[in-house]
Short mmCIF file of C-alpha atoms and ligand atoms in Angstrom, two decimals:
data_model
loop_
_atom_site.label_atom_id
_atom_site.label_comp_id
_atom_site.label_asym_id
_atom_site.label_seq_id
_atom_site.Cartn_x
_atom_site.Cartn_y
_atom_site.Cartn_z
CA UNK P 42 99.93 76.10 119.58
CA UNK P 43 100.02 74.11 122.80
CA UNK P 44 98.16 76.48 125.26
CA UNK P 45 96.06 79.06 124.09
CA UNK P 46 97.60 81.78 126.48
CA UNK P 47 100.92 80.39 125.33
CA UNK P 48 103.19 82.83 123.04
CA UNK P 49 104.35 81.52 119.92
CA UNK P 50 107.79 81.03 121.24
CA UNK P 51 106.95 78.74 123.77
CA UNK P 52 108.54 76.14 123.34
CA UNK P 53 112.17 76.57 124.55
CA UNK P 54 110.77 78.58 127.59
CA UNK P 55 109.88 77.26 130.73
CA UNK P 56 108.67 80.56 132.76
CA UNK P 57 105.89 82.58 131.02
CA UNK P 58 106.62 86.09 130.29
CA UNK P 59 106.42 88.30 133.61
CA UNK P 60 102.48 90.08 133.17
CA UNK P 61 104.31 93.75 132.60
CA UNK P 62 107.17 92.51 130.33
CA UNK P 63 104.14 91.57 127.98
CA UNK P 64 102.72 94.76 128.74
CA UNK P 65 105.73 96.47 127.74
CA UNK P 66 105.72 94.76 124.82
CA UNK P 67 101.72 94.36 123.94
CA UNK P 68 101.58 96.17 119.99
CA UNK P 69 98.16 95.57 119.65
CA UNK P 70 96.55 98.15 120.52
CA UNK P 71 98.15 100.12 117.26
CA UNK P 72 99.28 97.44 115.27
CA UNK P 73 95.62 96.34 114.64
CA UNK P 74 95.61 98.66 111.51
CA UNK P 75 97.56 96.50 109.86
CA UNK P 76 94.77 93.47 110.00
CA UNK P 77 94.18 93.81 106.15
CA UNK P 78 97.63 93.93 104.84
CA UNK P 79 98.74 91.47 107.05
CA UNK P 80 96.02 88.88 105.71
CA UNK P 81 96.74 90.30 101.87
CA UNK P 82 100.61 89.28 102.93
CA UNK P 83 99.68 86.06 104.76
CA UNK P 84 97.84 84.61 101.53
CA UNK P 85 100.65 86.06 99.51
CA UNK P 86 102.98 83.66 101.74
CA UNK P 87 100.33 81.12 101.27
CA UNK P 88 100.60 80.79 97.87
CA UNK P 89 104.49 81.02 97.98
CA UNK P 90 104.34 77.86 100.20
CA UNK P 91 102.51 75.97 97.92
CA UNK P 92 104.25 76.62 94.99
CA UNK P 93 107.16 75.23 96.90
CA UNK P 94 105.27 72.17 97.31
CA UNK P 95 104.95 72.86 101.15
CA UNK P 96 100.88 72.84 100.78
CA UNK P 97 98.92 70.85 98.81
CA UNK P 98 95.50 71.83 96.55
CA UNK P 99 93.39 71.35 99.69
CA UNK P 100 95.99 72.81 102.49
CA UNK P 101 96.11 76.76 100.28
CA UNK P 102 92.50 77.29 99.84
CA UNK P 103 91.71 76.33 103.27
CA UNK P 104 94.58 78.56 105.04
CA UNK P 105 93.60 81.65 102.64
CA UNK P 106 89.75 81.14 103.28
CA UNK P 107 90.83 80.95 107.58
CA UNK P 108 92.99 84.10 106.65
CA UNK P 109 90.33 86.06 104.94
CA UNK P 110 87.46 85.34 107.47
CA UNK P 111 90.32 86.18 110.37
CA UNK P 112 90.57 89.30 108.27
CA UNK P 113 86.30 89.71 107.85
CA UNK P 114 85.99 89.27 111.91
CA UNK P 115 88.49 91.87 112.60
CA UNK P 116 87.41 94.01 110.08
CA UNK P 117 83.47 94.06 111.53
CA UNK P 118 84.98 93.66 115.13
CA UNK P 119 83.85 90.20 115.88
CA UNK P 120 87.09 88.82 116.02
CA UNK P 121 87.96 87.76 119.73
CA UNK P 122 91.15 88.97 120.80
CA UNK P 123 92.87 87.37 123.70
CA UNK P 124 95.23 88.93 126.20
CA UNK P 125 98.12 86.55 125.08
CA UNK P 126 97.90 88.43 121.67
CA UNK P 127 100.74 90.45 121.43
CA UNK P 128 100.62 91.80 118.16
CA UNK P 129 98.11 91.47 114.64
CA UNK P 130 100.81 89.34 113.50
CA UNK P 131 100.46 86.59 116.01
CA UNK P 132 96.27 87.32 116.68
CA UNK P 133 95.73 86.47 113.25
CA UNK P 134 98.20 83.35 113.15
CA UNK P 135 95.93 82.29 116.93
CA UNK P 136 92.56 83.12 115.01
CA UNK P 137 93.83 81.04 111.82
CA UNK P 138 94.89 77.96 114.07
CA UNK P 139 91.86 78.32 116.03
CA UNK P 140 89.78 77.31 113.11
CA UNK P 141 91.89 75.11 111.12
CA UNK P 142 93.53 73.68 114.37
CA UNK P 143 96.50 71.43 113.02
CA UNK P 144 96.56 73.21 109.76
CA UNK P 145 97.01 76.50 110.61
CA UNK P 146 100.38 75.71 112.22
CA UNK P 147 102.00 75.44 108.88
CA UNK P 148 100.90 79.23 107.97
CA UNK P 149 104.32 80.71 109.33
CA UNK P 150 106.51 78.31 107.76
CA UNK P 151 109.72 80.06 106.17
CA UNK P 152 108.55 83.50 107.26
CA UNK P 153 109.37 85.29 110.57
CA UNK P 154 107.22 88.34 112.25
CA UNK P 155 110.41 90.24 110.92
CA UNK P 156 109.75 90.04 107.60
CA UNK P 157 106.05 89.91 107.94
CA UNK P 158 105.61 93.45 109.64
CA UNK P 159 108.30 94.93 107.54
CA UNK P 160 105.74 93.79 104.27
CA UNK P 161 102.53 94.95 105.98
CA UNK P 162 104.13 98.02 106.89
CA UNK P 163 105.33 98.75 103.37
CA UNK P 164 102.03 97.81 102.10
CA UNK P 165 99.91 100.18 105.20
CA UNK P 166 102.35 103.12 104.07
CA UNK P 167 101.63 102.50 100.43
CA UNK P 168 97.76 102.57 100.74
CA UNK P 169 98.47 105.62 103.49
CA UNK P 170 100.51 107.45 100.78
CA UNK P 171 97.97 106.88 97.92
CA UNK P 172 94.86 108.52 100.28
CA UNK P 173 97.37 111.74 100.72
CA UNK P 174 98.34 111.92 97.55
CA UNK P 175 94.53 112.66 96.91
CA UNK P 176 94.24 114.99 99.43
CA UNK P 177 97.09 116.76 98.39
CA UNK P 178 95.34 116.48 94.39
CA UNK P 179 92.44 118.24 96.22
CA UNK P 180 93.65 120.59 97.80
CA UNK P 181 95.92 121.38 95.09
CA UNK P 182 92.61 121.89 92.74
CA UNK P 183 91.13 124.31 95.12
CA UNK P 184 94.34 126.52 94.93
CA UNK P 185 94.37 126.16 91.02
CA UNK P 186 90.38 126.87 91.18
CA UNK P 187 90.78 129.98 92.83
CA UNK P 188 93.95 130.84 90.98
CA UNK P 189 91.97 130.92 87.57
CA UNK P 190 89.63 132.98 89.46
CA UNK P 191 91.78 136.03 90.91
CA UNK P 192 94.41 135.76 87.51
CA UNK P 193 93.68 139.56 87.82
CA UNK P 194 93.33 140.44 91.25
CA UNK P 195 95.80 142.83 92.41
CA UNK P 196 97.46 142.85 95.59
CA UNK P 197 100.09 144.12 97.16
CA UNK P 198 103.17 141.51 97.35
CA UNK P 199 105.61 141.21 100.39
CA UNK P 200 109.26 140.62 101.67
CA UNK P 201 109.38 140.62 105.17
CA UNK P 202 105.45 141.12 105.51
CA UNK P 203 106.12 143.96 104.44
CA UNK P 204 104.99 145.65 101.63
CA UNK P 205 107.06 144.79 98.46
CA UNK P 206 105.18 145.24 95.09
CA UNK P 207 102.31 144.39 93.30
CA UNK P 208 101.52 140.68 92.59
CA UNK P 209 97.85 138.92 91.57
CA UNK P 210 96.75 136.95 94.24
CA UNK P 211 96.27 133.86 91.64
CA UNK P 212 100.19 134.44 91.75
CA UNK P 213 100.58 133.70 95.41
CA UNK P 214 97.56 131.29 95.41
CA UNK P 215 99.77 129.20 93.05
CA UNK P 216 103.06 129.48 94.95
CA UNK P 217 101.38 127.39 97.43
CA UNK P 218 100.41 124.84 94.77
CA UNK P 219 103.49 124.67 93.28
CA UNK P 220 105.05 123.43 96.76
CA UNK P 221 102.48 120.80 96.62
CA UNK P 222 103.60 120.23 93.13
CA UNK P 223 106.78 119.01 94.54
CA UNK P 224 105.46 116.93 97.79
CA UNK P 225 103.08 115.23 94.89
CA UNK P 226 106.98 114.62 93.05
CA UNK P 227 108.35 113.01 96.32
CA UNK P 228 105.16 111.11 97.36
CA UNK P 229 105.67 109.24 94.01
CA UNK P 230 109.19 108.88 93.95
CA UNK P 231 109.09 107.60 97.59
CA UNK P 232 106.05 104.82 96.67
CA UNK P 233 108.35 103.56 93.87
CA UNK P 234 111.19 102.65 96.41
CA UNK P 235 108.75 101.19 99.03
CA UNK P 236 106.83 98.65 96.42
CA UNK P 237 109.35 96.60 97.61
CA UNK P 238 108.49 93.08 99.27
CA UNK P 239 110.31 91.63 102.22
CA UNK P 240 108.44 88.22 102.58
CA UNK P 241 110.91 85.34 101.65
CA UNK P 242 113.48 87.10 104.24
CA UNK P 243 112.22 85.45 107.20
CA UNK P 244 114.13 86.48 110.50
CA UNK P 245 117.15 87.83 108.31
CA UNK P 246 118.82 84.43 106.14
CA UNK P 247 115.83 83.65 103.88
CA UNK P 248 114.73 79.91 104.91
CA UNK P 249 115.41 76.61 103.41
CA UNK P 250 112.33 76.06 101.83
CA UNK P 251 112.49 77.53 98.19
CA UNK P 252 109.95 80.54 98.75
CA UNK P 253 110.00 83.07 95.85
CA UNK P 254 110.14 86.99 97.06
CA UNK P 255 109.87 87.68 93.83
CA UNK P 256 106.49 86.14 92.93
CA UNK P 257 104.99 87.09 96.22
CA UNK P 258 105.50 91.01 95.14
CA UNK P 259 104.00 90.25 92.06
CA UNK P 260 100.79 88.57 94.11
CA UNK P 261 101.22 91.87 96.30
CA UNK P 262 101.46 94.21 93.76
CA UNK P 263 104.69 95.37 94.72
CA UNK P 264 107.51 96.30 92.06
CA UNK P 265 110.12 94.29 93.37
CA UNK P 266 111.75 91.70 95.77
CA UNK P 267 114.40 92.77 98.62
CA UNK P 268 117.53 91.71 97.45
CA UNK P 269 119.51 91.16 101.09
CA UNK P 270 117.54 89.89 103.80
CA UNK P 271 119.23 91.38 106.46
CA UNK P 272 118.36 94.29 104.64
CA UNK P 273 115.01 93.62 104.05
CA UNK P 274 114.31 93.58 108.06
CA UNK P 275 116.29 96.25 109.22
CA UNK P 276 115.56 98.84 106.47
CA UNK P 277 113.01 101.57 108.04
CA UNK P 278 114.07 104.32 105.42
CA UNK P 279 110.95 103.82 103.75
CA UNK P 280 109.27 105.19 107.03
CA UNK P 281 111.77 107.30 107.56
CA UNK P 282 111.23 108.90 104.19
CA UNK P 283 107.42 109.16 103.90
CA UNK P 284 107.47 111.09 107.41
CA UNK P 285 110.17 113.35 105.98
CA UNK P 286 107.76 113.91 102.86
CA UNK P 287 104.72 114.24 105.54
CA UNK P 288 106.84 116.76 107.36
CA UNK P 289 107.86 118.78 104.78
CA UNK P 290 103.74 118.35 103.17
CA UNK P 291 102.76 119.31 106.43
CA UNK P 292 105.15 122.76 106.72
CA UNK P 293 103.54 123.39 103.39
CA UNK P 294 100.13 123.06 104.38
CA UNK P 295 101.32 125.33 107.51
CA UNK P 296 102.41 128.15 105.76
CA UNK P 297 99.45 128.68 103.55
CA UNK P 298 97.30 128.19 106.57
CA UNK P 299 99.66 130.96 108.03
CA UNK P 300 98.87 133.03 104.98
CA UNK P 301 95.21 132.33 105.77
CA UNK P 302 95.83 133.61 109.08
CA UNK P 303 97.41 136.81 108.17
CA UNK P 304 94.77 137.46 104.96
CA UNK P 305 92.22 137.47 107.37
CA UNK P 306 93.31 139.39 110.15
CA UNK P 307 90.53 142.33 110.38
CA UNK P 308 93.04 144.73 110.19
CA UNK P 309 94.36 143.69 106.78
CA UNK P 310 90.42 142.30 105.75
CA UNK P 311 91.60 140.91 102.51
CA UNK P 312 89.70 137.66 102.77
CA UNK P 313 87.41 135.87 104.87
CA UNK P 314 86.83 132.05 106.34
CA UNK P 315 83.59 130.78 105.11
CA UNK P 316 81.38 130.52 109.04
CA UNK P 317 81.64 126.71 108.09
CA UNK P 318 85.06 126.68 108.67
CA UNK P 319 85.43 129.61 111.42
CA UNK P 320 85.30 129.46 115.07
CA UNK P 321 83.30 131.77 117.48
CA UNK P 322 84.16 132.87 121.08
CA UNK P 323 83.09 131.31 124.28
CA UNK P 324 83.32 134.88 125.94
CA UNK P 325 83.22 137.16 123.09
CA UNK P 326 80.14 137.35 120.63
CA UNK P 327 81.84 139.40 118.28
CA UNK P 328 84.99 136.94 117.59
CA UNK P 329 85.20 134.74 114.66
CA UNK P 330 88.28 133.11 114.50
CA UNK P 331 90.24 130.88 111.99
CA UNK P 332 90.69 127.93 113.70
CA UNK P 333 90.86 125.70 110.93
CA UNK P 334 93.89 127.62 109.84
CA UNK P 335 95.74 128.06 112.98
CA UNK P 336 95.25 124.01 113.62
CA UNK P 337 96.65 123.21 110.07
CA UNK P 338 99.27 125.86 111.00
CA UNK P 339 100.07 123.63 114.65
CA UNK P 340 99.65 120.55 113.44
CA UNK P 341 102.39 120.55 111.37
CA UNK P 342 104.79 120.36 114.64
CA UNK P 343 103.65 117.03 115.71
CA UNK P 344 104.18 115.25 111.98
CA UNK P 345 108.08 117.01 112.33
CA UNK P 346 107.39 115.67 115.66
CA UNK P 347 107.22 112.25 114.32
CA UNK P 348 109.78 112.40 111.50
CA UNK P 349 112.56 113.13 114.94
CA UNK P 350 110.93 110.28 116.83
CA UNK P 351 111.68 107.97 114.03
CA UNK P 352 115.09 108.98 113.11
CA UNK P 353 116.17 108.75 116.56
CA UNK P 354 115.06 105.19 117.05
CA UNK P 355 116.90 104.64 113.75
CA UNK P 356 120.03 106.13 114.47
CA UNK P 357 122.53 104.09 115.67
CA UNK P 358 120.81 100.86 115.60
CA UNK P 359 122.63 98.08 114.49
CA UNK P 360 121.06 96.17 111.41
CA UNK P 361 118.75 93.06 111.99
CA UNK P 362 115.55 93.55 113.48
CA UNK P 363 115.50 95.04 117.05
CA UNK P 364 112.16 95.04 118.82
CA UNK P 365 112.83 98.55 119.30
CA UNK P 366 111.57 98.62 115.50
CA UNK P 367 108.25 98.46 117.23
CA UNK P 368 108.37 102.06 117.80
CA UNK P 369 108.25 102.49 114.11
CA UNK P 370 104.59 102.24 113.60
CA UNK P 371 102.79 104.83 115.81
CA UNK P 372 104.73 108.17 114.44
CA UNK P 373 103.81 106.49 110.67
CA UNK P 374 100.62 106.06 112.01
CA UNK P 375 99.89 109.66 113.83
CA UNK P 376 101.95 111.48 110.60
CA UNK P 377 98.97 109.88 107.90
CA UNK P 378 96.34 110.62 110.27
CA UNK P 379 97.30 114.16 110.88
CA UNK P 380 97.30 114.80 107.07
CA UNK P 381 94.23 112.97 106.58
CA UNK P 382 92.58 115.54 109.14
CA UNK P 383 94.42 118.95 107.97
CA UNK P 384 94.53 118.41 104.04
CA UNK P 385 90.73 118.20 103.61
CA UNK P 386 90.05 121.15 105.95
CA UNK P 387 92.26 123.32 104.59
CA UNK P 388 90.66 122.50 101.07
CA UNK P 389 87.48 123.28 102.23
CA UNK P 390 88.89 126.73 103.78
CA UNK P 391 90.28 127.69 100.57
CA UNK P 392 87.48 127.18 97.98
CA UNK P 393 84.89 128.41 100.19
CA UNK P 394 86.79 131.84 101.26
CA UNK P 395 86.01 135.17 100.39
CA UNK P 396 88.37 137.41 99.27
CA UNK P 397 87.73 141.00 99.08
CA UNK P 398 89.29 142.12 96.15
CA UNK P 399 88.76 146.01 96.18
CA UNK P 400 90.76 145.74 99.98
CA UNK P 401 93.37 144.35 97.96
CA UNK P 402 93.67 146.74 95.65
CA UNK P 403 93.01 149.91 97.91
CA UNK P 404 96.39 148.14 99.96
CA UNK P 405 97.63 148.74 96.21
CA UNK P 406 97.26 152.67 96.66
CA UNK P 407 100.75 152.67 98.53
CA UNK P 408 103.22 153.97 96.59
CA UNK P 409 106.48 152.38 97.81
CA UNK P 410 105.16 149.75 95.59
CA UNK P 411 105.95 151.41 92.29
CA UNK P 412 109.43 152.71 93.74
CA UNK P 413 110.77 149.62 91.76
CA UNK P 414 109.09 150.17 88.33
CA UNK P 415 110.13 153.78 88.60
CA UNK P 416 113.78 152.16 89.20
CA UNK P 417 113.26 149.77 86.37
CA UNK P 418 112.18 152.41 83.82
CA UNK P 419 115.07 154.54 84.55
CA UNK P 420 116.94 151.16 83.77
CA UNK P 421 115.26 150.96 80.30
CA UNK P 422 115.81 154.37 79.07
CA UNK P 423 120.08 153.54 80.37
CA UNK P 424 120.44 154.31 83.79
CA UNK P 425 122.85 152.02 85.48
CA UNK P 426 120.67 150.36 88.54
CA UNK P 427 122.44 151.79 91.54
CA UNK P 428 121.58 155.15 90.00
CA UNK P 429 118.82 154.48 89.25
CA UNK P 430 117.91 153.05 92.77
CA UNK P 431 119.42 155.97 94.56
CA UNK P 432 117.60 158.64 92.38
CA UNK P 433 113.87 156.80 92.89
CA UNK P 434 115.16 156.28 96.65
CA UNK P 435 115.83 160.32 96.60
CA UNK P 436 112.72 160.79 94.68
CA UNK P 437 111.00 159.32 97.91
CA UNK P 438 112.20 160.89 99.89
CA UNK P 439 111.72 164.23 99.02
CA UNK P 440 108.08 163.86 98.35
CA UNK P 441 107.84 163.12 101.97
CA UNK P 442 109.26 165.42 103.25
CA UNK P 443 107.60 168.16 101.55
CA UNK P 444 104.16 166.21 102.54
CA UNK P 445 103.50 165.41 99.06
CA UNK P 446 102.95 161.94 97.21
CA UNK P 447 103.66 160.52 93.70
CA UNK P 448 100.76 161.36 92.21
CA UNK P 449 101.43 165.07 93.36
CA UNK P 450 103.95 165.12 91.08
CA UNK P 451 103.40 167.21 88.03
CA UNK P 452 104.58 166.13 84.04
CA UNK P 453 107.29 168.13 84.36
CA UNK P 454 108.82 166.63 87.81
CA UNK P 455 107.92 163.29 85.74
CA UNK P 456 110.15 164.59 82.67
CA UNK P 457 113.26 165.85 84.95
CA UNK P 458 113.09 162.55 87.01
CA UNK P 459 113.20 161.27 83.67
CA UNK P 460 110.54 158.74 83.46
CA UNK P 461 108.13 161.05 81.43
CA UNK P 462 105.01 158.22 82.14
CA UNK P 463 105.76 158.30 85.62
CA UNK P 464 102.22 158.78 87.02
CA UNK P 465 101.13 155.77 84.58
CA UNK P 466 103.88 153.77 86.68
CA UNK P 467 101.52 153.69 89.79
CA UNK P 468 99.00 151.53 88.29
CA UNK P 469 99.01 147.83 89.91
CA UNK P 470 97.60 146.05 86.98
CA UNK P 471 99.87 148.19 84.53
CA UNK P 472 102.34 146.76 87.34
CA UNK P 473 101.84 143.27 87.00
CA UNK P 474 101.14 143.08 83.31
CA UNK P 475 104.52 144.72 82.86
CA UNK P 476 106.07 141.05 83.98
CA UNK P 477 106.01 139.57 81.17
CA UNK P 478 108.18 137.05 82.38
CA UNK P 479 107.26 133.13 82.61
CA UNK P 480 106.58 132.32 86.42
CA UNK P 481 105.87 136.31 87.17
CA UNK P 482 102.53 137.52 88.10
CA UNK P 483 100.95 138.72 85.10
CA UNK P 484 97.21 137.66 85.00
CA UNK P 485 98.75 135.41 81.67
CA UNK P 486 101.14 133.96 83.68
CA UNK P 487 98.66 132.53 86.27
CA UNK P 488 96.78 131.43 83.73
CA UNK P 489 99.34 129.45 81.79
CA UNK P 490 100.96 128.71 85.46
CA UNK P 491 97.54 127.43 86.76
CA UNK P 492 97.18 125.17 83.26
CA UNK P 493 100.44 123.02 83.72
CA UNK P 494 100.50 122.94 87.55
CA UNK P 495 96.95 121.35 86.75
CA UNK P 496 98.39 119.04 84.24
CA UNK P 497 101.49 117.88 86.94
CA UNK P 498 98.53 117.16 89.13
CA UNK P 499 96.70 115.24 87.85
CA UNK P 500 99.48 112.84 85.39
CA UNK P 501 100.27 110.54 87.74
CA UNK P 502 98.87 108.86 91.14
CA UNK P 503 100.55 106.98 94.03
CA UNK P 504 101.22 103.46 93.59
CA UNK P 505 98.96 101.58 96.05
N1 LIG J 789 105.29 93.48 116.82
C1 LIG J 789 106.58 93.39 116.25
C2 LIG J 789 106.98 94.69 115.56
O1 LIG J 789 106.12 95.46 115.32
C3 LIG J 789 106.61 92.28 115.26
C4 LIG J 789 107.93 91.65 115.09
C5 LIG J 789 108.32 90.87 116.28
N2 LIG J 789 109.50 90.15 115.99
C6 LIG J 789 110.22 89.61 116.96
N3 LIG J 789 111.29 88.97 116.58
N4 LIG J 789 109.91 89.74 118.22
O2 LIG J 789 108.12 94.95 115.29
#
């Protein structure tokens, strides 16, 4: 580099860059988290350059030692940046040349920025994806933990919120795991397809100089080389993609922080937030509220927030790299963060919460519940459904109106109705245990549900 405060396209320019066109496009500030992966794919490039004869024995160790004590200053914030430093890219290319002077000018040889983000990017959204992925484990072990615990709790289960029949609360516990299941699924499937390296594409036509793209994954740890340049520095899908699997990982997380919400409402009381993850009142002494849960809950708009922002800048843009790819970092950036705040939380709210399992089962005491086991075991003994719905619907009915309930009802109104055990039918664990169906909410079910969500779990991590 000529002039220190020059930028690294200098040379066919005559006029520096106006001071707020380099503000408009200054990347620092954000781009700094990728100082380690762009070092990691600056000695990858290294070595690719030297096995293309570009850099002798001495040259490679020298540039990789420059890269990794660039990479050590940053890291313990002793690296000095300088306002000419536009992005990580070109600070760490300035903080290489500073100390190797002559020698550090051959570092971006073959490659282009283009490339170069694109790799660090993939390889930031990699290491990002393998820290949720064991958040999302966590929190996923909490659910089962709790699961195994209330295999037997009854409580009432509900369409509309409103009540429906009886379930176990290990049931619904799991339902939330098993969505987790499935963001686990996608976080895996997503890391294969984004193990890709782009180095060896330079600006979009590969160079001249015989790198190998292939060999440089393999230094990165990456499953595979791009294969179509242009390709390689215009694809953002692999962004795109892990904010749609944040997004849809973050609804998840809102809508059992929802449930959360709802459980422990004081006018339900079936559970409580441990204090350590409850909020008090500013005015009222009395209040303890569940912020945790209402943040997880909100939080999830900004990562759907992110997934728009992204597709927007995506839509419509030609392919080749466009500097409004810049844009591309700070939604990927806020999406991981936002996980890596709500998934731990909302861990901690569910194995240390108290659920109060004789509210549940007093909210079990209502009737309507049963209406559809009465309907069912008119079914069994031949009645055709509809009948069988509109004689348990009548059955209702008339109890009410003559200010009576089910269990009013005497053997003989049991024997007419013809379900001759029908006081037996109001019996929520009876209830449940009669689903003997895989996936229902039999106390056996959870228990064989909680066993091979737990073994989906844990079989396979994140590539990082
Ligand atoms: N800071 C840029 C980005 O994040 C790096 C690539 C710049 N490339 C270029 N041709 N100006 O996209």
């Amino acid at each position: 580099m000529s002039d220190d405060a020059s930028p690294l396209w200098a040379g066919r320019f005559s006029t520096p860059p106006a001071p707020e066109a380099l503000e408009l496009g200054r990347s620092l500030h954000f781009d700094v988290r990728l100082a380690s992966v762009d070092v990691d794919a600056s000695i990858a490039h290294v070595r690719a350059l030297q096995d293309a004869g570009l850099l002798d024995t001495e040259e490679a160790p020298a540039l990789e030692a420059a890269l990794a004590a660039v990479g050590d200053d940053i890291a313990h914030g002793r690296f000095v940046f300088h306002d000419a430093d536009e992005d990580i890219h070109s600070a760490i290319e300035r903080g290489v040349t500073d100390r190797l002077g002559d020698l550090g000018a051959k570092l971006h040889a073959g490659r282009s920025r283009n490339d170069l983000v694109v790799t660090d990017l993939r390889l930031w959204s990699l290491a990002a994806g393998h820290r949720i992925d064991g958040l999302v484990v966590a929190l996923a072990e909490a659910l089962i933990a709790r699961a195994r615990e209330h295999a037997g709790t009854v409580m009432p289960g509900t369409t509309h919120a409103r009540l429906a029949q009886p379930v176990t609360l290990g049931h619904h516990l799991l339902a939330h795991g098993w969505a987790l299941a499935r963001d686990l699924e996608r976080l895996r499937e997503w890391s294969t397809r984004t193990s890709t390296n782009a180095l060896g594409a330079g600006a979009t036509a590969t160079s001249t100089l015989g790198l190998d793209p292939l060999a440089t994954a393999g230094r990165l740890g990456m499953q595979r080389a791009f294969e179509n340049s242009i390709d390689a520095v215009s694809d953002r899908d692999f962004v795109q993609e892990f904010l749609a699997v944040a997004a849809i990982l973050a609804t998840h997380a809102s809508r059992l922080a929802s449930d959360l919400t709802r459980w422990t409402d004081e006018s339900l009381g079936w559970a409580s937030l441990d204090e350590a993850y409850s909020t008090g009142s500013s005015m009222m002494p009395q209040k303890r509220n569940p912020d945790t849960a209402e943040l997880a809950r909100g939080k999830a708009a900004r990562v759907a927030g992110d997934f728009v922002s992204l597709t927007a800048l995506l839509q419509g843009l030609p392919l080749g790299y466009h500097r409004d790819l810049q844009e591309d970092k700070e939604p990927a950036f806020d999406a991981a963060d936002t996980l890596e705040l709500v998934l731990p939380a909302l861990a901690g709210a569910v194995a240390t919460m108290a659920f109060d399992v004789e509210a549940m089962r007093a909210a079990c005491g209502n009737e309507g519940l049963y209406a559809t086991d009465l309907a069912e075991a008119l079914v069994r003994s031949g009645v055709p459904f509809r009948e069988a719905h509109r004689r348990t619907g009548e059955l209702l009915k008339r109890v009410d109106e003559e200010g009576r309930t089910l269990a009013d009802l005497t053997d003989d109104e049991w024997e007419r109705f013809g379900v001759p055990e029908g006081s037996g039918v109001l019996d929520p664990d009876r209830s449940v245990r009669a689903r003997t169906t895989a996936g229902g909410p039999s106390p056996e079910s959870v228990r064989a549900q909680a066993d091979s969500l737990a073994r989906i779990v844990s079989a396979s991590a994140v590539l990082s």
